[in-house]
Amino acid sequence: MLKLEMHTVGLIALTTCLLIGLSEADEWEFPEDFKFGVATSAYQIEGGWDADGKSVSVWDRITHTTPNFVQDGSNGDIACDSYHKWEEDVTMLKDLGVHYYRFSLAWTRILSGGYTSTVNEAGVAYYNKLIDKLLENGIEPVVTLYHWDMPQKISTLGGVTNNVWVDIFTNYARTAFERFGDRVKTWITFNEPNIICHYFHSVLGSLQPDYPNGVIEYLCTYNLLKAHAETYHIYDREFRHKQEGKVGITLNFEWSEPASDSPEDVAAAERRRQFDFGLFANPIINFDFPKVVVDRVAERSKLEDFPRSRLPQFTFAEKLNVKGTYDFLGLNHYTTWLVSDDEEPSLDQSGFYIDTKVARQQDPAWEKTAVDDNRVVPWGLRKALNWIKTTYGNPDIFITECGHSDLTASLNDDRRTNFYKTYLNATLEAILEDGVKVKAFMAWSLMDNFEWNKGYLVKFGIYRVNFTDPERPRTIKDSGTYYKEVISTRRI
Ligand code: NOJ
């Protein structure tokens, strides 16, 4: 009798365990409203650099005048030739089963004059065809207005640092809303402002190389935020009631983990997060630039003998105007750093990275990728998502880029597959266990493309593109097949 009872208890326990296990497994899937996508950008895939009335962008110019600026001496003149092969791109998207396709508009195709009202109808027609075809196939366009290919004419005027930049940019943004907003419901104003202001204005230094970078970088930050906010308000005032879309911004964020438990390193890691992400997110979501950044730039500016902080101050009215200008937050995430406090850098250098006063390194045990220092650290994504949740009151987050690079273009790209497996799992943990409101994941990238100053050497695609063939044939990689399965099962 006793024996039988024990047996029964055991059976009940086993069944319960199995049931719990089963239901947990059942729940370990992406929520119903979660959307999957892939991302690209105009200069990186389109080609057709001077087709049908398109004007010259800064990337056309720099690659044509300074070919060694790009590691393999290449350019985006033809790239993946999506200007001609867009239908094939849509077929690939359809086959993957994605809900979203994130691409960017080439400003130079739409307003060849950069800052004029004359619309280049051929450029508009190109995007109209693409958008219509996407919608016909049940794929929602997610459109970035500015993904780094500034009209050369605007750059010559000083680009983002020009006094009339807000007007210049919003003139373009309004044109895009007018022409495409009846069908495009998700807009991103800027892709990675951190790179726009702190990389392009310092490393490229193509604007005014003699001007102190540390001044230009923050002037760019300040003007870019004002243009973002004004674009949002224009959408609100003139378009939202009839178009009912969403407007956000995409910020890049490499996670900063303290290198040790020392209070100095913990503070340094937080400082670096505020410089990288808070500088843009805080004015938009909370209020004004983050205090730690304001204080630090003021301190360093004083040491550098500037009469006032190099970081411009928003007026109270401007702070109010920028606050709340987002319907979602776009996040591009690739990697993680171990951050420690640094000594005050010598005074012969100036700029954003100097201002942060941190030293960064990566654990050599972390898996490397083809991009230096883009090591694979999935837990960093989960931490970054949680930090955003707590620092900004749990906003809706769209992961607008996340991806893995190699040099081989091999179709058997196991490392990329594993990257997606682990980063998607980190995303799922953040959603299901931590309550972060991640609403979408967009893989970078749909296909191998022009990776800026690395040219075609570095591959991020889940489709391979053969760049030596004039037809630019595309072939799905194993990671693409894996991603397709995740999308259809909503499981990793
Ligand atoms: C971020 C940029 O938005 C994209 O253009 C670039 O190709 C990827 N990161 C990979 O480096």
XYZ file of C-alpha atoms and ligand atoms in Angstrom:
503
model
C 0.000 0.000 0.000
C 2.751 2.314 1.097
C 4.717 1.341 -1.973
C 1.772 2.166 -4.187
C 1.283 5.515 -2.508
C 4.944 6.430 -3.033
C 4.610 5.441 -6.632
C 1.499 7.597 -7.051
C 3.166 10.601 -5.383
C 6.161 10.165 -7.663
C 3.943 10.017 -10.690
C 2.030 13.121 -9.685
C 5.309 14.970 -9.071
C 6.695 13.881 -12.426
C 3.521 14.893 -14.246
C 3.522 18.288 -12.501
C 7.168 18.848 -13.416
C 6.497 17.899 -16.990
C 3.476 20.169 -17.120
C 5.360 23.124 -15.620
C 8.298 22.473 -17.930
C 5.971 22.280 -20.867
C 4.072 25.426 -20.082
C 7.337 27.311 -19.472
C 8.586 26.182 -22.820
C 5.314 27.253 -24.368
C 5.665 30.687 -22.924
C 9.259 31.099 -24.059
C 8.246 32.756 -27.250
C 7.955 36.282 -28.590
C 4.704 38.018 -27.651
C 2.012 38.241 -30.291
C 2.528 41.938 -30.997
C 6.312 41.590 -31.326
C 7.621 42.300 -34.840
C 10.651 41.016 -36.671
C 12.440 42.860 -39.414
C 15.680 43.508 -41.205
C 17.448 46.796 -41.862
C 19.506 48.518 -44.559
C 20.375 52.090 -45.528
C 20.294 53.958 -48.832
C 23.973 54.612 -49.483
C 24.946 51.125 -48.355
C 22.690 49.255 -50.807
C 21.114 51.412 -53.504
C 23.865 52.352 -55.956
C 22.462 54.501 -58.774
C 24.572 57.288 -57.273
C 23.849 59.756 -60.088
C 20.704 58.179 -61.538
C 17.606 60.148 -62.526
C 18.457 63.528 -61.079
C 20.072 62.414 -57.822
C 22.607 64.898 -56.478
C 25.938 64.242 -54.763
C 26.035 63.204 -51.115
C 28.990 63.533 -48.762
C 29.689 59.838 -49.271
C 29.670 60.156 -53.059
C 32.119 62.979 -52.711
C 34.505 61.526 -50.181
C 34.706 58.133 -51.907
C 35.312 59.790 -55.291
C 37.865 62.321 -54.123
C 39.650 60.257 -51.466
C 39.379 56.568 -52.430
C 41.825 55.469 -49.739
C 39.370 56.764 -47.179
C 37.700 53.367 -47.636
C 39.792 50.311 -46.752
C 39.308 48.511 -50.077
C 39.173 51.731 -52.133
C 35.568 51.022 -53.065
C 32.436 53.181 -53.021
C 28.647 52.905 -53.105
C 28.257 53.823 -56.779
C 26.610 50.470 -57.482
C 26.632 48.735 -54.077
C 23.894 46.032 -54.072
C 22.219 47.867 -56.963
C 18.947 48.000 -55.069
C 18.061 51.049 -57.120
C 17.394 48.536 -59.885
C 16.930 45.303 -57.945
C 14.389 46.503 -55.382
C 11.803 43.958 -56.505
C 14.193 41.150 -55.763
C 14.824 42.683 -52.342
C 11.102 42.562 -51.629
C 10.977 38.924 -52.740
C 13.733 38.139 -50.236
C 11.890 40.007 -47.490
C 8.719 38.136 -48.281
C 10.541 34.827 -48.189
C 12.026 35.656 -44.789
C 8.544 36.454 -43.532
C 9.573 39.740 -41.892
C 6.942 42.157 -40.626
C 9.179 45.237 -40.953
C 11.683 46.441 -43.528
C 13.785 49.302 -42.226
C 15.440 51.305 -45.007
C 16.465 54.921 -45.404
C 15.608 57.602 -47.928
C 18.402 59.232 -49.901
C 17.762 62.926 -49.341
C 19.781 63.576 -52.535
C 17.249 61.597 -54.589
C 14.256 63.473 -53.254
C 15.504 67.053 -53.001
C 18.458 67.272 -55.342
C 18.983 70.868 -54.302
C 19.295 69.766 -50.670
C 17.643 72.904 -49.298
C 15.084 73.841 -51.925
C 11.490 72.940 -52.502
C 11.925 71.431 -55.952
C 11.123 67.767 -55.617
C 12.894 65.279 -57.879
C 9.905 63.226 -59.023
C 12.041 60.348 -60.289
C 13.511 59.883 -56.806
C 10.059 59.962 -55.223
C 8.850 57.437 -57.793
C 11.599 55.007 -56.765
C 10.494 55.007 -53.122
C 6.833 54.923 -54.097
C 7.392 51.712 -56.042
C 9.318 50.171 -53.168
C 6.797 51.177 -50.500
C 3.831 49.982 -52.562
C 5.455 46.651 -53.266
C 6.282 46.144 -49.596
C 2.709 46.855 -48.568
C 1.338 44.580 -51.278
C 3.410 41.832 -49.674
C 2.269 42.587 -46.155
C 5.577 44.160 -45.088
C 5.519 47.435 -43.157
C 8.093 50.059 -44.107
C 10.132 51.577 -41.267
C 11.769 54.614 -42.791
C 14.873 56.431 -41.607
C 15.045 59.999 -42.857
C 18.741 60.479 -42.314
C 21.259 57.642 -42.401
C 24.449 59.666 -42.950
C 24.274 60.496 -46.682
C 23.953 64.254 -46.342
C 23.636 66.265 -49.553
C 27.095 67.663 -50.282
C 25.532 71.082 -50.781
C 24.303 71.072 -47.192
C 27.622 69.848 -45.866
C 29.385 72.698 -47.645
C 27.098 75.045 -45.728
C 28.341 73.545 -42.448
C 25.888 70.657 -42.250
C 24.312 70.077 -38.861
C 26.318 72.933 -37.383
C 24.722 75.556 -39.648
C 22.371 77.964 -37.915
C 19.558 77.158 -40.331
C 20.000 73.388 -40.044
C 16.649 72.942 -38.299
C 14.911 74.602 -41.204
C 16.996 72.715 -43.762
C 16.228 69.332 -42.211
C 12.564 69.909 -41.505
C 12.031 71.109 -45.073
C 13.243 67.685 -46.204
C 11.349 65.785 -43.482
C 8.087 67.542 -44.348
C 8.542 66.575 -48.000
C 8.977 62.955 -46.969
C 5.840 63.030 -44.771
C 3.858 64.672 -47.581
C 4.950 62.212 -50.224
C 5.107 58.931 -48.298
C 3.275 59.413 -45.000
C -0.019 58.097 -46.336
C 1.672 54.666 -46.400
C 4.692 54.918 -44.073
C 3.595 54.693 -40.440
C 6.919 54.345 -38.661
C 9.499 57.109 -39.046
C 12.998 57.434 -37.647
C 14.452 60.951 -37.816
C 18.162 60.213 -37.346
C 20.254 57.075 -37.328
C 22.900 57.088 -34.586
C 23.317 60.800 -33.815
C 26.215 59.854 -31.588
C 28.148 58.711 -34.660
C 26.918 61.648 -36.748
C 28.221 64.169 -34.221
C 31.144 62.478 -32.548
C 32.531 60.321 -35.293
C 31.873 62.208 -38.488
C 32.686 65.565 -37.007
C 35.875 64.415 -35.371
C 37.307 61.482 -37.300
C 36.194 62.613 -40.744
C 36.750 66.196 -39.716
C 35.739 67.025 -43.247
C 33.844 70.162 -42.366
C 36.186 72.582 -40.700
C 39.280 70.643 -39.705
C 40.841 73.675 -38.023
C 37.919 74.182 -35.715
C 38.166 72.520 -32.284
C 36.304 69.218 -32.492
C 35.054 69.466 -28.944
C 33.051 72.533 -29.970
C 31.665 71.237 -33.254
C 30.603 67.913 -31.781
C 28.264 69.441 -29.222
C 27.002 72.113 -31.550
C 26.013 69.212 -33.802
C 24.353 67.423 -30.853
C 22.386 70.520 -29.904
C 21.255 71.341 -33.452
C 20.453 67.748 -34.290
C 18.217 67.422 -31.228
C 16.401 70.615 -32.142
C 15.855 69.340 -35.698
C 14.600 66.015 -34.356
C 12.166 67.776 -32.017
C 10.902 70.147 -34.688
C 10.376 67.245 -37.092
C 8.316 65.504 -34.414
C 6.209 68.643 -33.841
C 5.661 69.128 -37.579
C 4.404 65.559 -37.767
C 2.143 66.235 -34.781
C 0.723 69.459 -36.127
C 0.393 68.708 -39.812
C 0.297 64.965 -40.364
C -0.533 62.845 -37.335
C -4.284 63.397 -37.450
C -4.532 62.042 -40.991
C -1.571 59.658 -41.152
C -1.660 58.195 -37.634
C 1.962 57.101 -37.636
C 4.804 57.068 -35.119
C 8.004 59.100 -35.018
C 11.141 58.082 -33.135
C 14.922 58.307 -33.259
C 17.535 55.554 -33.395
C 20.346 55.758 -30.844
C 23.325 53.435 -30.774
C 24.326 52.043 -27.408
C 27.292 49.864 -26.614
C 26.815 48.620 -23.080
C 29.318 49.981 -20.512
C 29.986 47.526 -17.704
C 32.169 48.682 -14.796
C 35.587 47.003 -15.013
C 35.617 46.570 -11.222
C 33.407 47.150 -8.180
C 35.295 50.286 -7.197
C 33.020 53.327 -6.836
C 35.216 55.153 -9.381
C 34.720 52.495 -12.062
C 31.015 52.154 -11.326
C 30.665 55.921 -11.735
C 32.842 55.886 -14.866
C 30.627 53.257 -16.517
C 27.500 55.261 -15.725
C 29.187 58.444 -16.970
C 30.056 56.754 -20.241
C 26.436 55.543 -20.663
C 25.239 59.083 -20.149
C 27.709 60.444 -22.711
C 26.869 57.729 -25.252
C 23.128 57.449 -24.838
C 21.898 59.961 -22.269
C 23.238 62.923 -24.213
C 20.463 62.294 -26.754
C 17.910 60.291 -24.803
C 17.763 62.473 -21.717
C 16.662 65.705 -23.438
C 14.098 63.738 -25.471
C 12.672 61.568 -22.710
C 13.534 63.201 -19.410
C 14.672 66.836 -19.522
C 17.864 68.547 -20.698
C 21.339 67.032 -21.108
C 22.329 64.625 -18.305
C 23.817 66.456 -15.323
C 26.933 64.299 -15.224
C 27.689 65.267 -18.843
C 26.921 68.958 -18.278
C 29.254 69.056 -15.268
C 32.049 67.111 -16.867
C 32.136 69.083 -20.156
C 32.068 72.325 -18.168
C 34.973 71.121 -16.030
C 37.053 70.005 -18.993
C 36.246 73.135 -21.032
C 37.567 75.219 -18.155
C 40.794 73.226 -18.085
C 41.084 73.791 -21.839
C 40.725 77.527 -21.275
C 37.378 77.988 -22.987
C 35.391 80.958 -21.713
C 32.364 78.717 -21.198
C 31.353 75.084 -21.552
C 31.690 73.665 -25.047
C 28.296 72.017 -24.497
C 25.634 74.534 -25.537
C 22.816 75.171 -23.088
C 19.222 74.681 -24.089
C 16.962 77.545 -23.096
C 14.055 76.529 -20.888
C 11.693 76.816 -23.845
C 13.986 74.595 -25.930
C 14.139 71.986 -23.181
C 10.366 71.858 -23.101
C 10.219 71.696 -26.861
C 12.576 68.704 -27.063
C 11.039 66.791 -24.165
C 8.556 64.103 -25.129
C 9.353 64.093 -28.843
C 9.248 60.329 -29.344
C 6.646 57.655 -29.855
C 9.245 54.902 -29.523
C 12.957 54.662 -28.997
C 15.102 52.985 -31.663
C 18.134 51.093 -30.382
C 21.137 49.889 -32.365
C 23.193 47.474 -30.333
C 26.219 45.348 -31.130
C 28.669 45.028 -28.250
C 29.833 45.728 -24.686
C 32.839 47.339 -22.966
C 34.499 47.086 -19.594
C 34.890 50.630 -18.382
C 37.188 52.147 -15.790
C 37.840 55.647 -14.580
C 40.766 57.343 -16.311
C 43.195 60.060 -15.388
C 42.550 63.518 -16.755
C 43.694 63.312 -20.399
C 46.460 65.690 -21.482
C 45.348 69.110 -22.655
C 46.688 68.824 -26.180
C 43.543 66.901 -27.182
C 39.909 67.904 -27.019
C 36.606 66.284 -27.846
C 33.817 63.972 -26.827
C 35.931 60.901 -26.125
C 38.405 62.933 -24.092
C 35.531 64.454 -22.130
C 34.232 61.040 -21.044
C 37.439 60.449 -19.011
C 37.121 56.701 -19.124
C 39.294 53.840 -20.312
C 37.601 50.942 -22.082
C 38.602 47.417 -22.903
C 37.022 44.172 -23.947
C 37.582 40.762 -22.433
C 39.826 38.830 -24.858
C 37.732 35.747 -24.055
C 34.712 37.320 -25.762
C 34.266 36.094 -29.330
C 35.677 38.456 -31.950
C 33.930 39.564 -35.136
C 35.229 41.210 -38.286
C 34.717 44.691 -36.880
C 37.436 45.477 -34.341
C 36.037 45.514 -30.859
C 32.542 44.433 -31.874
C 32.870 41.341 -29.716
C 29.885 39.088 -29.054
C 28.406 39.784 -25.599
C 24.686 38.928 -25.515
C 24.251 39.689 -21.808
C 25.253 43.283 -22.583
C 22.107 43.691 -24.666
C 19.932 42.534 -21.775
C 21.689 44.953 -19.414
C 21.376 47.820 -21.887
C 17.650 47.165 -22.279
C 17.155 47.054 -18.527
C 19.115 50.268 -18.019
C 16.953 52.034 -20.605
C 13.854 50.709 -18.888
C 14.819 52.057 -15.478
C 16.478 55.289 -16.622
C 13.672 56.383 -18.940
C 10.471 54.973 -17.441
C 10.096 51.880 -19.606
C 9.566 53.344 -23.083
C 8.638 51.246 -26.122
C 11.919 50.092 -27.644
C 12.449 49.009 -31.229
C 15.768 47.248 -31.734
C 16.438 48.840 -35.109
C 19.813 47.145 -35.654
C 21.690 44.198 -34.255
C 24.027 42.015 -36.251
C 27.242 40.087 -36.730
C 30.112 40.657 -39.144
C 32.566 38.310 -40.811
C 35.022 38.532 -43.673
C 34.117 35.417 -45.590
C 30.614 35.756 -47.007
C 30.322 32.025 -46.415
C 26.806 30.655 -46.644
C 27.534 28.418 -43.648
C 27.746 31.307 -41.230
C 27.326 29.419 -37.966
C 28.792 32.200 -35.890
C 26.185 34.662 -37.173
C 23.427 32.129 -36.518
C 24.715 31.700 -33.001
C 24.915 35.483 -32.603
C 21.238 35.836 -33.467
C 20.308 32.914 -31.234
C 22.006 34.444 -28.205
C 21.038 38.096 -28.820
C 17.440 37.138 -29.513
C 17.458 35.102 -26.329
C 18.763 38.131 -24.404
C 15.922 40.146 -25.943
C 13.401 37.542 -24.878
C 14.784 37.449 -21.328
C 14.486 41.236 -21.169
C 10.863 41.050 -22.312
C 9.604 38.027 -20.413
C 11.669 38.128 -17.241
C 12.462 41.820 -16.819
C 9.352 43.447 -18.294
C 11.225 45.623 -20.792
C 8.895 46.816 -23.547
C 10.861 45.678 -26.595
C 8.456 45.743 -29.513
C 10.641 44.777 -32.470
C 13.960 43.307 -33.543
C 15.521 44.231 -36.883
C 18.563 42.306 -38.006
C 21.449 44.206 -39.554
C 21.470 43.480 -42.351
C 19.223 42.034 -45.027
C 22.301 41.542 -47.206
C 26.043 42.173 -47.390
C 26.564 45.809 -48.326
C 28.899 48.809 -48.322
C 30.190 48.948 -44.751
C 31.300 52.611 -44.783
C 35.058 52.994 -44.438
C 35.495 49.194 -44.544
C 33.921 48.985 -47.991
C 32.848 45.484 -48.979
C 35.446 43.686 -46.855
C 33.174 43.328 -43.873
C 29.923 41.400 -44.307
C 26.844 41.773 -42.130
C 24.218 40.194 -44.383
C 21.929 37.268 -43.798
C 21.969 37.137 -47.607
C 25.235 37.010 -49.527
C 25.689 39.426 -52.423
C 28.234 38.612 -55.108
C 29.808 42.010 -55.765
C 31.997 40.788 -58.617
C 28.965 39.849 -60.690
C 27.294 42.835 -62.426
C 23.919 41.228 -61.607
C 24.713 41.361 -57.883
C 23.037 38.000 -57.210
C 21.786 37.425 -53.664
C 21.860 34.052 -51.869
C 20.415 33.281 -48.484
C 22.920 32.263 -45.782
C 22.285 29.710 -43.031
C 21.688 32.593 -40.609
C 18.925 33.825 -42.931
C 17.290 30.417 -42.894
C 17.576 30.364 -39.107
C 16.072 33.855 -38.756
C 13.229 32.841 -41.043
C 12.464 29.907 -38.742
C 12.512 32.148 -35.657
C 10.049 34.487 -37.357
C 7.647 31.736 -38.324
C 7.751 29.874 -34.987
C 8.302 32.991 -32.812
C 10.805 30.862 -30.921
C 14.553 30.733 -30.765
C 25.386 50.965 -37.570
C 25.015 51.719 -38.802
O 23.755 52.309 -38.642
C 25.061 50.897 -40.068
O 25.000 51.774 -41.136
C 26.306 50.042 -40.054
O 26.497 49.384 -41.278
C 26.201 49.068 -38.923
N 26.145 49.788 -37.676
C 27.352 48.069 -38.842
O 28.538 48.691 -38.569
